[in-house]
mmCIF file of N, CA and C in Angstrom:
data_model
loop_
_atom_site.group_PDB
_atom_site.id
_atom_site.type_symbol
_atom_site.label_atom_id
_atom_site.label_comp_id
_atom_site.label_asym_id
_atom_site.label_seq_id
_atom_site.Cartn_x
_atom_site.Cartn_y
_atom_site.Cartn_z
ATOM 1 N N GLU A 1 0.796 -1.188 0.000
ATOM 2 C CA GLU A 1 0.000 0.000 0.000
ATOM 3 C C GLU A 1 0.848 1.266 0.000
ATOM 4 N N LEU A 2 2.026 1.221 0.622
ATOM 5 C CA LEU A 2 2.876 2.411 0.619
ATOM 6 C C LEU A 2 3.275 2.777 -0.806
ATOM 7 N N TRP A 3 3.560 1.787 -1.630
ATOM 8 C CA TRP A 3 3.908 2.057 -3.026
ATOM 9 C C TRP A 3 2.749 2.791 -3.714
ATOM 10 N N LEU A 4 1.523 2.359 -3.509
ATOM 11 C CA LEU A 4 0.379 3.056 -4.093
ATOM 12 C C LEU A 4 0.260 4.475 -3.537
ATOM 13 N N LEU A 5 0.437 4.636 -2.251
ATOM 14 C CA LEU A 5 0.350 5.957 -1.636
ATOM 15 C C LEU A 5 1.355 6.915 -2.255
ATOM 16 N N MET A 6 2.545 6.421 -2.558
ATOM 17 C CA MET A 6 3.587 7.268 -3.130
ATOM 18 C C MET A 6 3.226 7.791 -4.519
ATOM 19 N N HIS A 7 2.215 7.237 -5.163
ATOM 20 C CA HIS A 7 1.732 7.760 -6.434
ATOM 21 C C HIS A 7 0.986 9.083 -6.235
ATOM 22 N N PHE A 8 0.500 9.301 -5.025
ATOM 23 C CA PHE A 8 -0.332 10.460 -4.743
ATOM 24 C C PHE A 8 0.344 11.512 -3.879
ATOM 25 N N ARG A 9 1.269 11.066 -3.015
ATOM 26 C CA ARG A 9 1.956 12.024 -2.153
ATOM 27 C C ARG A 9 3.238 11.437 -1.594
ATOM 28 N N TYR A 10 4.127 12.325 -1.255
ATOM 29 C CA TYR A 10 5.375 11.959 -0.586
ATOM 30 C C TYR A 10 5.122 11.997 0.911
ATOM 31 N N THR A 11 5.641 11.023 1.618
ATOM 32 C CA THR A 11 5.507 11.020 3.066
ATOM 33 C C THR A 11 6.690 10.314 3.707
ATOM 34 N N THR A 12 7.042 10.790 4.881
ATOM 35 C CA THR A 12 8.031 10.111 5.723
ATOM 36 C C THR A 12 7.381 9.735 7.055
ATOM 37 N N LYS A 13 6.069 9.826 7.100
ATOM 38 C CA LYS A 13 5.314 9.530 8.322
ATOM 39 C C LYS A 13 5.578 8.096 8.777
ATOM 40 N N PHE A 14 5.806 7.922 10.057
ATOM 41 C CA PHE A 14 5.972 6.590 10.647
ATOM 42 C C PHE A 14 4.602 5.908 10.696
ATOM 43 N N PHE A 15 4.521 4.696 10.176
ATOM 44 C CA PHE A 15 3.287 3.914 10.215
ATOM 45 C C PHE A 15 3.492 2.719 11.132
ATOM 46 N N ARG A 16 2.617 2.551 12.115
ATOM 47 C CA ARG A 16 2.728 1.420 13.043
ATOM 48 C C ARG A 16 2.445 0.091 12.363
ATOM 49 N N ASP A 17 1.526 0.123 11.393
ATOM 50 C CA ASP A 17 1.173 -1.119 10.700
ATOM 51 C C ASP A 17 0.498 -0.788 9.366
ATOM 52 N N GLY A 18 0.165 -1.826 8.646
ATOM 53 C CA GLY A 18 -0.427 -1.653 7.327
ATOM 54 C C GLY A 18 -1.774 -0.957 7.352
ATOM 55 N N SER A 19 -2.524 -1.120 8.424
ATOM 56 C CA SER A 19 -3.840 -0.477 8.488
ATOM 57 C C SER A 19 -3.710 1.044 8.514
ATOM 58 N N GLU A 20 -2.642 1.559 9.097
ATOM 59 C CA GLU A 20 -2.411 3.003 9.086
ATOM 60 C C GLU A 20 -2.108 3.491 7.671
ATOM 61 N N VAL A 21 -1.361 2.712 6.924
ATOM 62 C CA VAL A 21 -1.058 3.074 5.540
ATOM 63 C C VAL A 21 -2.357 3.060 4.721
ATOM 64 N N ILE A 22 -3.177 2.051 4.925
ATOM 65 C CA ILE A 22 -4.443 1.953 4.200
ATOM 66 C C ILE A 22 -5.333 3.151 4.520
ATOM 67 N N SER A 23 -5.381 3.567 5.769
ATOM 68 C CA SER A 23 -6.185 4.737 6.140
ATOM 69 C C SER A 23 -5.716 5.981 5.388
ATOM 70 N N GLU A 24 -4.414 6.144 5.280
ATOM 71 C CA GLU A 24 -3.854 7.279 4.544
ATOM 72 C C GLU A 24 -4.163 7.158 3.046
ATOM 73 N N LEU A 25 -4.038 5.960 2.512
ATOM 74 C CA LEU A 25 -4.298 5.720 1.104
ATOM 75 C C LEU A 25 -5.750 5.992 0.740
ATOM 76 N N LYS A 26 -6.655 5.726 1.653
ATOM 77 C CA LYS A 26 -8.086 5.933 1.390
ATOM 78 C C LYS A 26 -8.450 7.405 1.241
ATOM 79 N N LYS A 27 -7.549 8.296 1.590
ATOM 80 C CA LYS A 27 -7.778 9.717 1.325
ATOM 81 C C LYS A 27 -7.718 9.989 -0.183
ATOM 82 N N TYR A 28 -7.020 9.120 -0.906
ATOM 83 C CA TYR A 28 -6.831 9.275 -2.345
ATOM 84 C C TYR A 28 -7.630 8.256 -3.148
ATOM 85 N N ILE A 29 -7.835 7.084 -2.557
ATOM 86 C CA ILE A 29 -8.646 6.032 -3.176
ATOM 87 C C ILE A 29 -9.680 5.614 -2.129
ATOM 88 N N PRO A 30 -10.770 6.364 -2.014
ATOM 89 C CA PRO A 30 -11.733 6.119 -0.931
ATOM 90 C C PRO A 30 -12.278 4.697 -0.863
ATOM 91 N N ASP A 31 -12.426 4.043 -2.004
ATOM 92 C CA ASP A 31 -12.978 2.684 -2.012
ATOM 93 C C ASP A 31 -11.885 1.616 -2.088
ATOM 94 N N TYR A 32 -10.667 1.961 -1.633
ATOM 95 C CA TYR A 32 -9.538 1.028 -1.722
ATOM 96 C C TYR A 32 -9.850 -0.290 -1.022
ATOM 97 N N GLU A 33 -9.523 -1.363 -1.693
ATOM 98 C CA GLU A 33 -9.593 -2.713 -1.136
ATOM 99 C C GLU A 33 -8.378 -3.485 -1.630
ATOM 100 N N LYS A 34 -7.866 -4.354 -0.789
ATOM 101 C CA LYS A 34 -6.747 -5.201 -1.205
ATOM 102 C C LYS A 34 -7.175 -6.072 -2.381
ATOM 103 N N ASN A 35 -6.203 -6.444 -3.181
ATOM 104 C CA ASN A 35 -6.393 -7.381 -4.291
ATOM 105 C C ASN A 35 -7.274 -6.855 -5.411
ATOM 106 N N ARG A 36 -7.398 -5.529 -5.519
ATOM 107 C CA ARG A 36 -8.068 -4.946 -6.677
ATOM 108 C C ARG A 36 -7.015 -4.343 -7.587
ATOM 109 N N ASN A 37 -7.341 -4.207 -8.845
ATOM 110 C CA ASN A 37 -6.413 -3.681 -9.833
ATOM 111 C C ASN A 37 -6.528 -2.153 -9.891
ATOM 112 N N TYR A 38 -5.448 -1.472 -9.525
ATOM 113 C CA TYR A 38 -5.421 -0.009 -9.538
ATOM 114 C C TYR A 38 -4.473 0.524 -10.612
ATOM 115 N N TYR A 39 -4.114 -0.315 -11.551
ATOM 116 C CA TYR A 39 -3.164 0.093 -12.579
ATOM 117 C C TYR A 39 -3.653 1.310 -13.357
ATOM 118 N N ALA A 40 -4.880 1.280 -13.822
ATOM 119 C CA ALA A 40 -5.406 2.386 -14.630
ATOM 120 C C ALA A 40 -5.392 3.696 -13.849
ATOM 121 N N LEU A 41 -5.633 3.627 -12.569
ATOM 122 C CA LEU A 41 -5.652 4.819 -11.722
ATOM 123 C C LEU A 41 -4.252 5.384 -11.494
ATOM 124 N N CYS A 42 -3.249 4.519 -11.471
ATOM 125 C CA CYS A 42 -1.892 4.927 -11.098
ATOM 126 C C CYS A 42 -0.885 4.961 -12.245
ATOM 127 N N ALA A 43 -1.224 4.438 -13.390
ATOM 128 C CA ALA A 43 -0.253 4.284 -14.483
ATOM 129 C C ALA A 43 0.427 5.589 -14.864
ATOM 130 N N ASP A 44 -0.308 6.677 -14.867
ATOM 131 C CA ASP A 44 0.282 7.953 -15.275
ATOM 132 C C ASP A 44 1.034 8.647 -14.135
ATOM 133 N N LYS A 45 1.093 8.002 -12.980
ATOM 134 C CA LYS A 45 1.756 8.581 -11.818
ATOM 135 C C LYS A 45 3.001 7.791 -11.382
ATOM 136 N N VAL A 46 3.434 6.842 -12.192
ATOM 137 C CA VAL A 46 4.574 6.000 -11.819
ATOM 138 C C VAL A 46 5.837 6.832 -11.619
ATOM 139 N N ASP A 47 6.076 7.815 -12.485
ATOM 140 C CA ASP A 47 7.264 8.663 -12.331
ATOM 141 C C ASP A 47 7.239 9.411 -10.999
ATOM 142 N N VAL A 48 6.060 9.857 -10.589
ATOM 143 C CA VAL A 48 5.916 10.539 -9.295
ATOM 144 C C VAL A 48 6.242 9.566 -8.158
ATOM 145 N N ALA A 49 5.709 8.363 -8.239
ATOM 146 C CA ALA A 49 5.956 7.359 -7.198
ATOM 147 C C ALA A 49 7.443 7.011 -7.117
ATOM 148 N N LEU A 50 8.105 6.876 -8.256
ATOM 149 C CA LEU A 50 9.540 6.572 -8.260
ATOM 150 C C LEU A 50 10.333 7.711 -7.623
ATOM 151 N N LEU A 51 9.997 8.933 -7.966
ATOM 152 C CA LEU A 51 10.666 10.089 -7.370
ATOM 153 C C LEU A 51 10.416 10.145 -5.868
ATOM 154 N N ASN A 52 9.188 9.915 -5.461
ATOM 155 C CA ASN A 52 8.861 9.949 -4.034
ATOM 156 C C ASN A 52 9.590 8.867 -3.251
ATOM 157 N N THR A 53 9.693 7.667 -3.811
ATOM 158 C CA THR A 53 10.402 6.608 -3.089
ATOM 159 C C THR A 53 11.907 6.849 -3.070
ATOM 160 N N ASP A 54 12.457 7.425 -4.130
ATOM 161 C CA ASP A 54 13.877 7.797 -4.105
ATOM 162 C C ASP A 54 14.127 8.850 -3.033
ATOM 163 N N ASN A 55 13.244 9.842 -2.946
ATOM 164 C CA ASN A 55 13.381 10.867 -1.910
ATOM 165 C C ASN A 55 13.216 10.276 -0.513
ATOM 166 N N LEU A 56 12.345 9.301 -0.382
ATOM 167 C CA LEU A 56 12.156 8.641 0.904
ATOM 168 C C LEU A 56 13.443 7.956 1.347
ATOM 169 N N LYS A 57 14.071 7.224 0.444
ATOM 170 C CA LYS A 57 15.330 6.549 0.787
ATOM 171 C C LYS A 57 16.390 7.558 1.207
ATOM 172 N N THR A 58 16.454 8.677 0.497
ATOM 173 C CA THR A 58 17.425 9.725 0.820
ATOM 174 C C THR A 58 17.143 10.332 2.184
ATOM 175 N N SER A 59 15.880 10.416 2.556
ATOM 176 C CA SER A 59 15.509 11.056 3.823
ATOM 177 C C SER A 59 16.055 10.327 5.041
ATOM 178 N N PHE A 60 16.434 9.070 4.885
ATOM 179 C CA PHE A 60 16.960 8.307 6.013
ATOM 180 C C PHE A 60 18.451 8.543 6.240
ATOM 181 N N GLY A 61 19.015 9.453 5.458
ATOM 182 C CA GLY A 61 20.406 9.844 5.652
ATOM 183 C C GLY A 61 21.352 8.675 5.499
ATOM 184 N N GLY A 62 22.229 8.493 6.473
ATOM 185 C CA GLY A 62 23.254 7.464 6.400
ATOM 186 C C GLY A 62 22.804 6.076 6.808
ATOM 187 N N LYS A 63 21.545 5.913 7.176
ATOM 188 C CA LYS A 63 21.073 4.590 7.581
ATOM 189 C C LYS A 63 21.072 3.648 6.389
ATOM 190 N N GLU A 64 21.539 2.455 6.639
ATOM 191 C CA GLU A 64 21.585 1.451 5.571
ATOM 192 C C GLU A 64 20.172 1.084 5.141
ATOM 193 N N TRP A 65 19.973 1.018 3.857
ATOM 194 C CA TRP A 65 18.665 0.635 3.307
ATOM 195 C C TRP A 65 18.723 -0.795 2.850
ATOM 196 N N PRO A 66 17.861 -1.669 3.177
ATOM 197 C CA PRO A 66 16.765 -1.464 4.108
ATOM 198 C C PRO A 66 17.221 -1.658 5.541
ATOM 199 N N SER A 67 16.541 -1.011 6.430
ATOM 200 C CA SER A 67 16.835 -1.109 7.849
ATOM 201 C C SER A 67 15.521 -1.049 8.611
ATOM 202 N N ILE A 68 15.486 -1.646 9.759
ATOM 203 C CA ILE A 68 14.302 -1.592 10.611
ATOM 204 C C ILE A 68 13.990 -0.151 10.983
ATOM 205 N N GLU A 69 15.026 0.695 10.971
ATOM 206 C CA GLU A 69 14.846 2.104 11.309
ATOM 207 C C GLU A 69 14.225 2.894 10.160
ATOM 208 N N CYS A 70 14.156 2.305 8.985
ATOM 209 C CA CYS A 70 13.604 2.989 7.815
ATOM 210 C C CYS A 70 12.104 2.703 7.733
ATOM 211 N N ASN A 71 11.323 3.553 8.344
ATOM 212 C CA ASN A 71 9.868 3.416 8.336
ATOM 213 C C ASN A 71 9.291 4.777 8.036
ATOM 214 N N PRO A 72 8.542 4.897 6.955
ATOM 215 C CA PRO A 72 8.049 3.838 6.076
ATOM 216 C C PRO A 72 9.084 3.468 5.034
ATOM 217 N N ARG A 73 8.876 2.330 4.414
ATOM 218 C CA ARG A 73 9.748 1.931 3.312
ATOM 219 C C ARG A 73 9.004 1.011 2.368
ATOM 220 N N THR A 74 9.431 1.066 1.131
ATOM 221 C CA THR A 74 8.917 0.169 0.111
ATOM 222 C C THR A 74 10.052 -0.121 -0.861
ATOM 223 N N ASP A 75 10.137 -1.332 -1.306
ATOM 224 C CA ASP A 75 11.143 -1.713 -2.289
ATOM 225 C C ASP A 75 10.521 -2.013 -3.646
ATOM 226 N N VAL A 76 9.226 -1.775 -3.782
ATOM 227 C CA VAL A 76 8.551 -2.038 -5.051
ATOM 228 C C VAL A 76 9.175 -1.202 -6.159
ATOM 229 N N SER A 77 9.644 -0.013 -5.829
ATOM 230 C CA SER A 77 10.242 0.852 -6.850
ATOM 231 C C SER A 77 11.437 0.187 -7.529
ATOM 232 N N GLU A 78 12.182 -0.626 -6.798
ATOM 233 C CA GLU A 78 13.332 -1.318 -7.392
ATOM 234 C C GLU A 78 12.877 -2.307 -8.465
ATOM 235 N N LEU A 79 11.810 -3.003 -8.203
ATOM 236 C CA LEU A 79 11.242 -3.926 -9.191
ATOM 237 C C LEU A 79 10.730 -3.152 -10.406
ATOM 238 N N VAL A 80 10.019 -2.079 -10.155
ATOM 239 C CA VAL A 80 9.472 -1.273 -11.258
ATOM 240 C C VAL A 80 10.590 -0.731 -12.132
ATOM 241 N N LYS A 81 11.685 -0.274 -11.531
ATOM 242 C CA LYS A 81 12.806 0.231 -12.309
ATOM 243 C C LYS A 81 13.395 -0.853 -13.213
ATOM 244 N N CYS A 82 13.415 -2.082 -12.753
ATOM 245 C CA CYS A 82 13.911 -3.188 -13.573
ATOM 246 C C CYS A 82 12.986 -3.481 -14.742
ATOM 247 N N LEU A 83 11.722 -3.246 -14.556
ATOM 248 C CA LEU A 83 10.741 -3.555 -15.586
ATOM 249 C C LEU A 83 10.603 -2.452 -16.636
ATOM 250 N N LEU A 84 11.037 -1.252 -16.283
ATOM 251 C CA LEU A 84 10.912 -0.128 -17.235
ATOM 252 C C LEU A 84 11.948 -0.177 -18.328
#
């Protein structure tokens, strides 16, 4: 869900669990449900999501990525970069 959220906004907010991320995501996709296809909604925002996740990684400064201290985090962007 964090990867989807990054299509709509940049955040470094600490999330205790996935339900907090979903609550934030529902501000942008009010009817969000797991296991639904959101490709059409997000396809034109992939560049934004990639930029936001790159900025997120940078925001952790010298901390090794990935680290337990890096919250929030998503590695989906690495897969997407390989596919582009």
